[in-house]
Short mmCIF file of C-alpha atoms in Angstrom, two decimals:
data_model
loop_
_atom_site.label_atom_id
_atom_site.label_comp_id
_atom_site.label_asym_id
_atom_site.label_seq_id
_atom_site.Cartn_x
_atom_site.Cartn_y
_atom_site.Cartn_z
CA UNK A 1423 0.00 0.00 0.00
CA UNK A 1424 1.33 3.39 -0.95
CA UNK A 1425 1.18 6.33 1.39
CA UNK A 1426 2.47 9.88 1.32
CA UNK A 1427 4.47 10.39 4.46
CA UNK A 1428 5.57 13.95 4.92
CA UNK A 1429 8.14 14.66 2.23
CA UNK A 1430 8.78 11.02 1.34
CA UNK A 1431 6.67 8.84 -0.88
CA UNK A 1432 6.61 5.41 0.71
CA UNK A 1433 5.41 2.02 -0.45
CA UNK A 1434 4.58 -0.71 2.02
CA UNK A 1435 6.73 -3.80 1.59
CA UNK A 1436 5.05 -6.99 0.31
CA UNK A 1437 7.05 -8.81 2.98
CA UNK A 1438 5.12 -6.91 5.61
CA UNK A 1439 1.71 -7.32 4.04
CA UNK A 1440 0.65 -10.08 1.66
CA UNK A 1441 -3.10 -9.64 1.91
CA UNK A 1442 -5.05 -8.19 -0.98
CA UNK A 1443 -6.86 -4.89 -1.00
CA UNK A 1444 -10.52 -4.99 0.06
CA UNK A 1445 -11.35 -3.72 -3.42
CA UNK A 1446 -9.30 -6.39 -5.16
CA UNK A 1447 -11.14 -7.78 -8.11
CA UNK A 1448 -10.43 -11.43 -7.42
CA UNK A 1449 -11.88 -11.27 -3.93
CA UNK A 1450 -15.27 -10.61 -5.50
CA UNK A 1451 -15.05 -13.60 -7.77
CA UNK A 1452 -15.30 -16.41 -5.24
CA UNK A 1453 -13.99 -19.65 -6.64
CA UNK A 1454 -13.12 -17.99 -9.95
CA UNK A 1455 -10.86 -15.53 -8.14
CA UNK A 1456 -9.13 -18.37 -6.29
CA UNK A 1457 -8.54 -20.16 -9.58
CA UNK A 1458 -7.13 -16.99 -11.14
CA UNK A 1459 -4.63 -16.76 -8.30
CA UNK A 1460 -3.42 -20.31 -8.91
CA UNK A 1461 0.18 -21.14 -9.56
CA UNK A 1462 -0.27 -21.07 -13.31
CA UNK A 1463 -1.89 -17.65 -13.32
CA UNK A 1464 0.99 -16.27 -11.26
CA UNK A 1465 3.63 -17.73 -13.58
CA UNK A 1466 2.00 -16.56 -16.81
CA UNK A 1467 2.40 -12.80 -16.11
CA UNK A 1468 6.03 -13.33 -15.06
CA UNK A 1469 6.74 -15.27 -18.26
CA UNK A 1470 5.06 -12.73 -20.49
CA UNK A 1471 6.55 -9.64 -18.86
CA UNK A 1472 10.07 -11.10 -18.76
CA UNK A 1473 9.88 -11.92 -22.49
CA UNK A 1474 8.59 -8.40 -23.13
CA UNK A 1475 11.55 -6.91 -21.24
CA UNK A 1476 13.97 -9.04 -23.27
CA UNK A 1477 12.35 -7.85 -26.49
CA UNK A 1478 12.67 -4.26 -25.25
CA UNK A 1479 16.38 -4.76 -24.49
CA UNK A 1480 17.09 -6.02 -27.99
CA UNK A 1481 14.65 -3.98 -30.07
CA UNK A 1482 14.28 -0.64 -28.24
CA UNK A 1483 17.49 0.04 -26.36
CA UNK A 1484 19.87 2.07 -28.54
CA UNK A 1485 22.89 0.35 -30.10
CA UNK A 1486 21.43 -3.12 -29.66
CA UNK A 1487 24.00 -5.81 -30.52
CA UNK A 1488 21.21 -7.85 -32.08
CA UNK A 1489 20.49 -5.24 -34.73
CA UNK A 1490 24.04 -4.12 -35.42
CA UNK A 1491 25.47 -7.62 -35.73
CA UNK A 1492 23.72 -8.29 -39.02
CA UNK A 1493 24.35 -4.84 -40.52
CA UNK A 1494 27.78 -4.73 -42.18
CA UNK A 1495 27.21 -2.69 -45.35
CA UNK A 1496 26.83 1.06 -45.43
CA UNK A 1497 23.22 0.73 -46.57
CA UNK A 1498 22.50 -1.67 -43.73
CA UNK A 1499 23.95 0.69 -41.12
CA UNK A 1500 21.90 3.53 -42.59
CA UNK A 1501 18.76 1.40 -42.34
CA UNK A 1502 19.59 0.67 -38.71
CA UNK A 1503 19.97 4.37 -37.93
CA UNK A 1504 16.65 5.15 -39.60
CA UNK A 1505 15.05 2.36 -37.59
CA UNK A 1506 16.26 3.85 -34.30
CA UNK A 1507 15.40 7.42 -35.25
CA UNK A 1508 11.79 6.40 -35.93
CA UNK A 1509 11.32 3.73 -33.26
CA UNK A 1510 12.50 5.77 -30.27
CA UNK A 1511 10.20 8.81 -30.78
CA UNK A 1512 7.19 6.63 -31.68
CA UNK A 1513 7.87 4.39 -28.67
CA UNK A 1514 8.02 7.45 -26.41
CA UNK A 1515 4.88 9.11 -27.77
CA UNK A 1516 2.80 5.90 -27.72
CA UNK A 1517 2.69 6.03 -23.91
CA UNK A 1518 1.20 9.51 -23.93
CA UNK A 1519 -1.29 8.48 -26.64
CA UNK A 1520 -2.74 5.63 -24.56
CA UNK A 1521 -2.68 7.78 -21.43
CA UNK A 1522 -4.89 10.34 -23.15
CA UNK A 1523 -7.07 7.54 -24.51
CA UNK A 1524 -7.58 6.16 -21.00
CA UNK A 1525 -8.32 9.69 -19.76
CA UNK A 1526 -11.37 10.01 -21.99
CA UNK A 1527 -12.29 6.35 -22.65
CA UNK A 1528 -11.01 3.75 -20.13
CA UNK A 1529 -12.57 0.87 -22.15
CA UNK A 1530 -11.20 -1.76 -19.74
CA UNK A 1531 -13.39 -4.62 -20.99
CA UNK A 1532 -12.74 -4.15 -24.71
CA UNK A 1533 -10.13 -6.16 -26.63
CA UNK A 1534 -9.53 -3.41 -29.20
CA UNK A 1535 -6.48 -2.23 -27.28
CA UNK A 1536 -4.88 -5.68 -27.32
CA UNK A 1537 -5.68 -6.32 -30.97
CA UNK A 1538 -4.14 -3.01 -32.06
CA UNK A 1539 -0.80 -3.47 -30.28
CA UNK A 1540 -0.54 -7.22 -31.12
CA UNK A 1541 -1.06 -6.53 -34.83
CA UNK A 1542 1.40 -3.64 -34.66
CA UNK A 1543 4.08 -5.77 -33.00
CA UNK A 1544 3.75 -8.70 -35.41
CA UNK A 1545 3.79 -6.37 -38.43
CA UNK A 1546 6.83 -4.55 -37.10
CA UNK A 1547 8.66 -7.82 -36.43
CA UNK A 1548 8.05 -9.03 -39.99
CA UNK A 1549 9.21 -5.73 -41.46
CA UNK A 1550 12.33 -5.78 -39.29
CA UNK A 1551 13.19 -9.30 -40.45
CA UNK A 1552 12.84 -8.16 -44.04
CA UNK A 1553 15.07 -5.16 -43.41
CA UNK A 1554 17.76 -7.21 -41.69
CA UNK A 1555 17.76 -9.91 -44.35
CA UNK A 1556 18.10 -7.34 -47.14
CA UNK A 1557 20.70 -5.26 -45.26
CA UNK A 1558 19.12 -2.27 -46.96
CA UNK A 1559 15.66 -0.91 -47.47
CA UNK A 1560 15.48 2.32 -45.57
CA UNK A 1561 11.72 2.56 -46.09
CA UNK A 1562 11.20 -0.91 -44.64
CA UNK A 1563 13.34 -0.02 -41.60
CA UNK A 1564 11.31 3.17 -41.08
CA UNK A 1565 8.04 1.25 -41.13
CA UNK A 1566 9.49 -1.41 -38.81
CA UNK A 1567 10.48 1.30 -36.33
CA UNK A 1568 7.00 2.85 -36.42
CA UNK A 1569 5.08 -0.41 -35.94
CA UNK A 1570 7.42 -1.91 -33.34
CA UNK A 1571 7.72 1.36 -31.41
CA UNK A 1572 3.95 1.72 -31.18
CA UNK A 1573 3.41 -1.97 -30.40
CA UNK A 1574 6.04 -2.26 -27.66
CA UNK A 1575 4.97 1.01 -26.05
CA UNK A 1576 1.34 -0.08 -26.07
CA UNK A 1577 2.28 -3.45 -24.60
CA UNK A 1578 3.95 -1.74 -21.64
CA UNK A 1579 0.62 -0.08 -20.88
CA UNK A 1580 -1.07 -3.48 -21.04
CA UNK A 1581 1.26 -4.90 -18.40
CA UNK A 1582 0.43 -1.95 -16.15
CA UNK A 1583 -3.25 -2.92 -16.48
CA UNK A 1584 -2.54 -6.58 -15.77
CA UNK A 1585 -0.39 -6.00 -12.67
CA UNK A 1586 -2.83 -3.41 -11.31
CA UNK A 1587 -5.61 -6.00 -10.88
CA UNK A 1588 -3.33 -8.28 -8.83
CA UNK A 1589 -2.85 -7.96 -5.09
CA UNK A 1590 0.29 -6.15 -3.96
CA UNK A 1591 2.28 -9.25 -3.06
CA UNK A 1592 1.70 -10.96 -6.41
CA UNK A 1593 2.18 -7.81 -8.50
CA UNK A 1594 5.38 -6.70 -6.74
CA UNK A 1595 6.97 -10.14 -6.71
CA UNK A 1596 5.86 -10.66 -10.31
CA UNK A 1597 7.48 -7.43 -11.49
CA UNK A 1598 10.73 -8.13 -9.62
CA UNK A 1599 10.85 -11.77 -10.75
CA UNK A 1600 10.22 -10.68 -14.35
CA UNK A 1601 13.09 -8.19 -14.23
CA UNK A 1602 15.54 -10.75 -12.87
CA UNK A 1603 14.37 -13.41 -15.35
CA UNK A 1604 14.72 -10.97 -18.25
CA UNK A 1605 18.32 -10.17 -17.28
CA UNK A 1606 19.17 -13.87 -17.05
CA UNK A 1607 17.53 -14.57 -20.42
CA UNK A 1608 19.51 -11.76 -22.00
CA UNK A 1609 22.84 -13.14 -20.79
CA UNK A 1610 21.84 -16.59 -22.08
CA UNK A 1611 20.95 -15.16 -25.49
CA UNK A 1612 24.21 -13.21 -25.61
CA UNK A 1613 26.10 -16.52 -25.59
CA UNK A 1614 24.33 -17.66 -28.76
CA UNK A 1615 25.11 -16.62 -32.30
CA UNK A 1616 23.68 -13.32 -33.48
CA UNK A 1617 21.40 -14.89 -36.08
CA UNK A 1618 19.97 -17.42 -33.63
CA UNK A 1619 19.31 -14.73 -31.04
CA UNK A 1620 17.71 -12.64 -33.77
CA UNK A 1621 15.22 -15.34 -34.68
CA UNK A 1622 14.47 -16.23 -31.07
CA UNK A 1623 13.61 -12.65 -30.10
CA UNK A 1624 11.79 -11.48 -33.23
CA UNK A 1625 10.24 -14.73 -34.44
CA UNK A 1626 9.51 -16.33 -31.04
CA UNK A 1627 9.52 -13.84 -28.14
CA UNK A 1628 7.53 -11.10 -29.87
CA UNK A 1629 4.64 -13.38 -31.02
CA UNK A 1630 4.50 -15.14 -27.63
CA UNK A 1631 4.26 -11.82 -25.79
CA UNK A 1632 1.66 -10.60 -28.28
CA UNK A 1633 -0.51 -13.59 -27.33
CA UNK A 1634 0.07 -13.82 -23.55
CA UNK A 1635 -0.99 -10.27 -22.68
CA UNK A 1636 -4.38 -10.40 -24.49
CA UNK A 1637 -4.94 -13.85 -22.98
CA UNK A 1638 -4.42 -12.47 -19.47
CA UNK A 1639 -6.78 -9.58 -20.19
CA UNK A 1640 -9.37 -12.05 -21.46
CA UNK A 1641 -9.06 -14.33 -18.41
CA UNK A 1642 -9.26 -11.51 -15.85
CA UNK A 1643 -12.31 -9.43 -15.12
CA UNK A 1644 -11.75 -5.68 -15.10
CA UNK A 1645 -14.69 -4.84 -12.82
CA UNK A 1646 -12.45 -2.95 -10.40
CA UNK A 1647 -13.62 0.64 -9.69
CA UNK A 1648 -10.38 1.97 -11.19
CA UNK A 1649 -11.50 0.79 -14.63
CA UNK A 1650 -15.20 1.60 -14.39
CA UNK A 1651 -15.10 5.38 -14.44
CA UNK A 1652 -14.00 8.09 -16.82
CA UNK A 1653 -10.92 9.87 -15.45
CA UNK A 1654 -11.81 13.11 -17.23
CA UNK A 1655 -14.89 13.33 -14.99
CA UNK A 1656 -12.88 12.69 -11.80
CA UNK A 1657 -10.15 15.31 -12.15
CA UNK A 1658 -9.76 15.88 -8.42
CA UNK A 1659 -8.80 12.25 -7.80
CA UNK A 1660 -6.07 12.38 -10.44
CA UNK A 1661 -4.88 15.79 -9.29
CA UNK A 1662 -4.18 14.26 -5.88
CA UNK A 1663 -2.27 11.41 -7.51
CA UNK A 1664 -0.21 13.90 -9.50
CA UNK A 1665 0.52 15.83 -6.31
CA UNK A 1666 1.83 12.62 -4.70
CA UNK A 1667 3.89 11.44 -7.66
CA UNK A 1668 5.44 14.51 -9.24
CA UNK A 1669 8.49 14.64 -6.96
CA UNK A 1670 9.67 11.05 -7.53
CA UNK A 1671 8.85 11.43 -11.22
CA UNK A 1672 11.18 14.44 -11.46
CA UNK A 1673 14.00 12.36 -10.00
CA UNK A 1674 13.19 9.43 -12.28
CA UNK A 1675 13.11 11.61 -15.42
CA UNK A 1676 16.48 13.16 -14.46
CA UNK A 1677 17.93 9.65 -14.00
CA UNK A 1678 16.51 8.59 -17.38
CA UNK A 1679 18.11 11.57 -19.10
CA UNK A 1680 21.51 10.85 -17.55
CA UNK A 1681 21.20 7.17 -18.50
CA UNK A 1682 20.50 7.96 -22.16
CA UNK A 1683 23.29 10.52 -22.32
CA UNK A 1684 25.77 8.12 -20.72
CA UNK A 1685 24.85 5.38 -23.21
CA UNK A 1686 25.42 7.71 -26.14
CA UNK A 1687 28.89 8.65 -24.90
CA UNK A 1688 29.93 5.10 -23.99
CA UNK A 1689 28.81 3.89 -27.44
CA UNK A 1690 31.78 5.77 -28.92
CA UNK A 1691 34.32 3.88 -26.82
CA UNK A 1692 32.78 0.43 -26.32
CA UNK A 1693 31.25 -2.24 -28.52
CA UNK A 1694 27.45 -2.62 -28.60
CA UNK A 1695 27.72 -5.94 -26.73
CA UNK A 1696 29.77 -4.37 -23.93
CA UNK A 1697 27.36 -1.47 -23.76
CA UNK A 1698 24.29 -3.65 -23.26
CA UNK A 1699 26.12 -6.00 -20.87
CA UNK A 1700 26.93 -3.18 -18.46
CA UNK A 1701 23.43 -1.73 -18.83
CA UNK A 1702 21.74 -5.05 -18.09
CA UNK A 1703 24.05 -5.46 -15.10
CA UNK A 1704 22.69 -2.23 -13.61
CA UNK A 1705 19.19 -3.37 -14.59
CA UNK A 1706 19.68 -6.62 -12.67
CA UNK A 1707 21.15 -4.92 -9.59
CA UNK A 1708 18.16 -2.54 -9.48
CA UNK A 1709 15.69 -5.40 -9.02
CA UNK A 1710 17.89 -7.07 -6.41
CA UNK A 1711 18.06 -3.69 -4.64
CA UNK A 1712 14.26 -3.70 -4.44
CA UNK A 1713 14.38 -7.08 -2.71
CA UNK A 1714 17.08 -5.80 -0.35
CA UNK A 1715 15.07 -2.74 0.64
CA UNK A 1716 12.01 -4.89 1.26
CA UNK A 1717 13.98 -7.19 3.55
CA UNK A 1718 15.83 -4.46 5.45
CA UNK A 1719 13.02 -1.88 5.62
CA UNK A 1720 10.23 -4.36 6.25
CA UNK A 1721 7.51 -1.79 7.02
CA UNK A 1722 8.22 0.79 4.35
CA UNK A 1723 10.83 2.40 2.17
CA UNK A 1724 10.96 5.99 0.90
CA UNK A 1725 11.56 6.78 -2.76
CA UNK A 1726 12.85 10.33 -2.32
CA UNK A 1727 14.98 9.50 0.69
CA UNK A 1728 16.59 6.58 -1.16
CA UNK A 1729 17.33 8.80 -4.14
CA UNK A 1730 19.02 11.40 -1.97
CA UNK A 1731 21.20 8.73 -0.41
CA UNK A 1732 22.33 7.45 -3.81
CA UNK A 1733 22.71 10.77 -5.61
CA UNK A 1734 25.62 12.21 -3.59
CA UNK A 1735 28.16 9.44 -4.34
CA UNK A 1736 26.96 9.30 -7.94
CA UNK A 1737 27.53 13.03 -8.43
CA UNK A 1738 31.01 12.56 -7.00
CA UNK A 1739 31.67 9.81 -9.53
CA UNK A 1740 30.39 12.07 -12.32
CA UNK A 1741 32.93 14.76 -11.42
CA UNK A 1742 35.69 12.14 -11.65
CA UNK A 1743 34.68 11.01 -15.15
CA UNK A 1744 37.18 13.24 -17.03
CA UNK A 1745 40.08 11.78 -15.05
CA UNK A 1746 39.46 8.08 -15.70
CA UNK A 1747 39.26 5.87 -18.75
CA UNK A 1748 36.82 3.53 -20.41
CA UNK A 1749 36.44 1.07 -17.51
CA UNK A 1750 35.30 3.80 -15.14
CA UNK A 1751 32.84 5.07 -17.74
CA UNK A 1752 31.32 1.62 -18.16
CA UNK A 1753 31.00 1.30 -14.40
CA UNK A 1754 29.27 4.66 -14.30
CA UNK A 1755 26.91 3.42 -17.03
CA UNK A 1756 25.93 0.50 -14.79
CA UNK A 1757 25.39 2.88 -11.89
CA UNK A 1758 23.18 5.24 -13.92
CA UNK A 1759 21.26 2.21 -15.25
CA UNK A 1760 20.70 1.06 -11.68
CA UNK A 1761 19.27 4.45 -10.65
CA UNK A 1762 16.98 4.65 -13.66
CA UNK A 1763 15.55 1.13 -13.50
CA UNK A 1764 15.17 1.23 -9.72
CA UNK A 1765 12.99 4.31 -10.13
CA UNK A 1766 11.21 2.76 -13.13
CA UNK A 1767 10.17 -0.39 -11.25
CA UNK A 1768 9.16 1.54 -8.15
CA UNK A 1769 6.94 3.98 -10.06
CA UNK A 1770 5.25 1.03 -11.80
CA UNK A 1771 4.48 -0.51 -8.42
CA UNK A 1772 3.13 2.80 -7.11
CA UNK A 1773 0.83 3.23 -10.12
CA UNK A 1774 -0.48 -0.32 -9.71
CA UNK A 1775 -1.17 0.25 -6.01
CA UNK A 1776 -2.91 3.55 -6.69
CA UNK A 1777 -5.26 1.63 -8.96
CA UNK A 1778 -6.00 -0.92 -6.24
CA UNK A 1779 -6.15 1.38 -3.20
CA UNK A 1780 -7.32 4.70 -4.61
CA UNK A 1781 -9.38 3.56 -7.64
CA UNK A 1782 -7.12 5.46 -10.06
CA UNK A 1783 -6.77 4.18 -13.64
CA UNK A 1784 -3.11 3.00 -13.90
CA UNK A 1785 -2.69 3.87 -17.59
CA UNK A 1786 -3.11 7.61 -16.98
CA UNK A 1787 -0.17 8.21 -14.63
CA UNK A 1788 1.97 5.35 -15.95
CA UNK A 1789 1.57 6.53 -19.54
CA UNK A 1790 2.62 10.10 -18.75
CA UNK A 1791 5.55 8.93 -16.63
CA UNK A 1792 6.74 6.40 -19.23
CA UNK A 1793 6.44 8.96 -22.02
CA UNK A 1794 8.46 11.51 -20.03
CA UNK A 1795 11.23 9.04 -19.14
CA UNK A 1796 11.40 7.62 -22.68
CA UNK A 1797 11.63 11.10 -24.21
CA UNK A 1798 14.26 12.14 -21.65
CA UNK A 1799 16.42 9.03 -22.11
CA UNK A 1800 16.03 7.97 -25.73
CA UNK A 1801 15.17 11.19 -27.57
CA UNK A 1802 16.80 14.03 -25.63
CA UNK A 1803 19.58 12.17 -23.82
CA UNK A 1804 20.65 9.67 -26.49
CA UNK A 1805 19.67 11.19 -29.84
CA UNK A 1806 19.71 14.98 -29.47
CA UNK A 1807 22.13 16.00 -26.73
CA UNK A 1808 24.66 13.40 -27.82
CA UNK A 1809 24.78 15.14 -31.20
CA UNK A 1810 25.41 18.46 -29.45
CA UNK A 1811 28.25 16.98 -27.40
CA UNK A 1812 29.78 15.49 -30.53
CA UNK A 1813 29.59 18.89 -32.24
CA UNK A 1814 31.27 20.63 -29.30
CA UNK A 1815 34.05 18.06 -29.17
CA UNK A 1816 34.82 18.34 -32.90
CA UNK A 1817 34.20 22.03 -33.60
CA UNK A 1818 35.57 23.52 -30.37
CA UNK A 1819 37.94 20.76 -29.19
CA UNK A 1820 36.12 20.33 -25.88
CA UNK A 1821 36.62 17.06 -24.05
CA UNK A 1822 33.22 15.30 -24.20
CA UNK A 1823 33.79 13.72 -20.78
CA UNK A 1824 33.94 17.19 -19.22
CA UNK A 1825 30.69 18.18 -20.93
CA UNK A 1826 29.08 14.93 -19.77
CA UNK A 1827 30.14 15.48 -16.16
CA UNK A 1828 28.87 19.06 -16.13
CA UNK A 1829 25.56 18.12 -17.73
CA UNK A 1830 25.05 15.27 -15.26
CA UNK A 1831 25.74 17.44 -12.21
CA UNK A 1832 23.57 20.25 -13.59
CA UNK A 1833 20.55 18.02 -14.36
CA UNK A 1834 20.61 16.20 -11.01
CA UNK A 1835 21.16 19.43 -9.06
CA UNK A 1836 18.28 21.06 -10.94
CA UNK A 1837 15.99 18.14 -10.02
CA UNK A 1838 16.99 18.41 -6.36
CA UNK A 1839 16.44 22.18 -6.38
CA UNK A 1840 13.00 22.00 -8.02
CA UNK A 1841 11.74 19.31 -5.66
CA UNK A 1842 13.13 20.98 -2.52
CA UNK A 1843 11.88 24.44 -3.53
CA UNK A 1844 8.34 23.25 -4.28
CA UNK A 1845 8.23 21.12 -1.16
CA UNK A 1846 9.20 24.06 1.06
CA UNK A 1847 6.59 26.31 -0.55
CA UNK A 1848 3.89 23.68 -0.11
CA UNK A 1849 4.75 23.25 3.55
CA UNK A 1850 4.36 26.97 4.15
CA UNK A 1851 1.06 27.14 2.30
CA UNK A 1852 -0.61 23.98 3.59
CA UNK A 1853 0.14 23.86 7.28
CA UNK A 1854 -2.77 22.18 9.02
CA UNK A 1855 -3.64 23.71 12.35
CA UNK A 1856 -5.55 21.86 15.02
CA UNK A 1857 -5.95 24.06 18.12
CA UNK A 1858 -4.43 22.57 21.25
CA UNK A 1859 -7.54 23.46 23.26
CA UNK A 1860 -9.64 21.10 21.19
CA UNK A 1861 -7.14 18.29 21.75
CA UNK A 1862 -7.24 18.85 25.51
CA UNK A 1863 -11.05 19.00 25.59
CA UNK A 1864 -11.42 15.80 23.60
CA UNK A 1865 -8.76 14.08 25.71
CA UNK A 1866 -10.71 14.85 28.87
CA UNK A 1867 -14.03 13.96 27.28
CA UNK A 1868 -12.91 10.55 25.94
CA UNK A 1869 -10.19 9.72 28.51
CA UNK A 1870 -7.32 9.62 26.03
CA UNK A 1871 -3.80 8.93 27.28
CA UNK A 1872 -0.92 11.30 26.59
CA UNK A 1873 0.42 9.17 23.75
CA UNK A 1874 -3.07 8.77 22.28
CA UNK A 1875 -3.36 12.57 22.36
CA UNK A 1876 -0.18 12.85 20.29
CA UNK A 1877 -1.42 10.30 17.78
CA UNK A 1878 -4.92 11.80 17.60
CA UNK A 1879 -3.51 15.27 16.96
CA UNK A 1880 -1.49 14.04 14.00
CA UNK A 1881 -4.39 11.98 12.69
CA UNK A 1882 -6.63 15.04 12.84
CA UNK A 1883 -4.09 16.87 10.67
CA UNK A 1884 -4.45 14.16 8.03
CA UNK A 1885 -1.16 12.38 8.69
CA UNK A 1886 -0.82 8.67 7.96
CA UNK A 1887 0.57 5.96 10.23
CA UNK A 1888 3.99 6.04 8.55
CA UNK A 1889 4.44 9.74 9.18
CA UNK A 1890 3.26 9.34 12.79
CA UNK A 1891 5.66 6.46 13.32
CA UNK A 1892 8.58 8.56 12.11
CA UNK A 1893 7.47 11.71 13.93
CA UNK A 1894 6.91 10.07 17.32
CA UNK A 1895 9.77 7.55 16.91
CA UNK A 1896 7.55 4.53 17.52
CA UNK A 1897 6.85 1.42 15.44
CA UNK A 1898 4.07 1.02 12.91
CA UNK A 1899 2.38 -1.60 15.09
CA UNK A 1900 2.40 0.77 18.08
CA UNK A 1901 0.76 3.52 16.02
CA UNK A 1902 -1.90 1.11 14.81
CA UNK A 1903 -2.49 -0.03 18.40
CA UNK A 1904 -3.05 3.57 19.52
CA UNK A 1905 -5.32 4.20 16.53
CA UNK A 1906 -7.51 1.25 17.48
CA UNK A 1907 -7.80 2.52 21.05
CA UNK A 1908 -8.65 6.04 19.88
CA UNK A 1909 -11.32 4.80 17.48
CA UNK A 1910 -12.79 2.57 20.17
CA UNK A 1911 -12.99 5.37 22.75
CA UNK A 1912 -14.49 7.82 20.25
CA UNK A 1913 -16.85 5.20 18.79
CA UNK A 1914 -15.62 5.69 15.22
CA UNK A 1915 -14.12 3.48 12.51
CA UNK A 1916 -12.27 5.79 10.10
CA UNK A 1917 -9.78 8.63 10.24
CA UNK A 1918 -12.21 10.93 8.42
CA UNK A 1919 -14.68 10.53 11.31
CA UNK A 1920 -11.97 11.68 13.71
CA UNK A 1921 -11.29 14.73 11.53
CA UNK A 1922 -15.03 15.48 11.44
CA UNK A 1923 -15.18 15.34 15.23
CA UNK A 1924 -12.36 17.86 15.48
CA UNK A 1925 -13.96 20.11 12.89
CA UNK A 1926 -17.30 20.00 14.71
CA UNK A 1927 -15.59 20.78 17.99
CA UNK A 1928 -13.80 23.77 16.45
CA UNK A 1929 -17.04 25.02 14.84
CA UNK A 1930 -19.00 24.62 18.09
CA UNK A 1931 -16.43 26.45 20.19
CA UNK A 1932 -16.06 29.22 17.60
CA UNK A 1933 -19.82 29.67 17.42
CA UNK A 1934 -20.16 29.74 21.18
CA UNK A 1935 -17.33 32.25 21.47
CA UNK A 1936 -18.96 34.45 18.82
CA UNK A 1937 -22.30 34.28 20.63
CA UNK A 1938 -20.75 35.38 23.92
CA UNK A 1939 -18.99 38.37 22.35
CA UNK A 1940 -20.84 39.63 19.29
CA UNK A 1941 -18.74 42.85 19.09
CA UNK A 1942 -15.40 41.00 18.82
#
């Protein structure tokens, strides 16, 4: 379960809580829901999503060794460049397209969405095979980039829908297991010949993924409240989600930009195979880091706090880039990949949990976030800014490593400044005041203890149990124990009822005070 605790966005660990949300779709299905949660239905999403991630590594990531291995002629290399220059923008924009589509027409129970992206992926795969076999055909490569970019981007949105209808334990473990499996599959494929890996990914992985995702959508019922409303008519609900997510998204977009820029620079000094090896290594470490944080911080872990811990040593490493050689740059590429994919997986989990806990359509926020990160990493970081750095290094004899280090420090510092500045302004504008007199009166009236008074005061200000635990330096279980006692003594069942009691008390005392002194 995701909560907003003060200035840190936190996500409850699946180790701490394995039970499903009360709104979970499968709980309303009786025996059908139990069957859907069987072993086979838990393995199928992991299989499909891991194969999708492998296809993304080979077909979307820039400088893929799979694509470059078969392109030896000048015409073939030109076709490969055209493929990337069309695929990356289309892939980035497709997320925003489906986000806007979900905003006006959720259409959760229709198969049109699945049919469109499946046909697009299969068509793009066939066109790509034709382009690679001909080692020419710029027009064919352009069309392959358009169809595959749209299909793979749309498929990512489908996986967000599928994981959002699962309980938190199954969705989180499924996403992490898929990431680890995808990394292992990549390293296995890298040991094979280029042509065999080519046929396995394009002729086998892509069609399998194009079938598994629609099958899962067909087998699951999308009667969850998150899919049965039109987001454009519930703007306030999504405005609150945006308010909770914009700070971690700023950090994630900055990490994506640095990752794309670092890949573009390292591509000049390393082979495509080395480049992807080091990137997948950071990708793999990111998912193991999620498991580590779940085990160490069993109750919760904070996104923003974790980022601040990581960013200081990484900025130090960035400043050292001009003084070291290729090996240090490749290590830095793994580090930047770790930061980006750690944020990527965590935001996906948060969007899925918002759908389950807050009835928010996952495709809206996930589409905007994915579009922003893809544009920052692939388009601006890899394609555009890399060209600018190359121009500066050739025309003005500026060391590109110095430009890279300065850009990295500037982008990360800008993200930290924007988030800290906005957070401070929001704190000044939105301070919640609960008069101490009302706390004392209610404590006497309902016989609250001193610690229960502290907890009740924070609850009345709208704080969650995680914030209270950190503020009062007590455990989550202790806070929940005090909350139960407070609710029992006040005869209520929800935090909103407690807030209403405080508001009524304030209104009553204000009215009585005004009646006693009408000339005040």
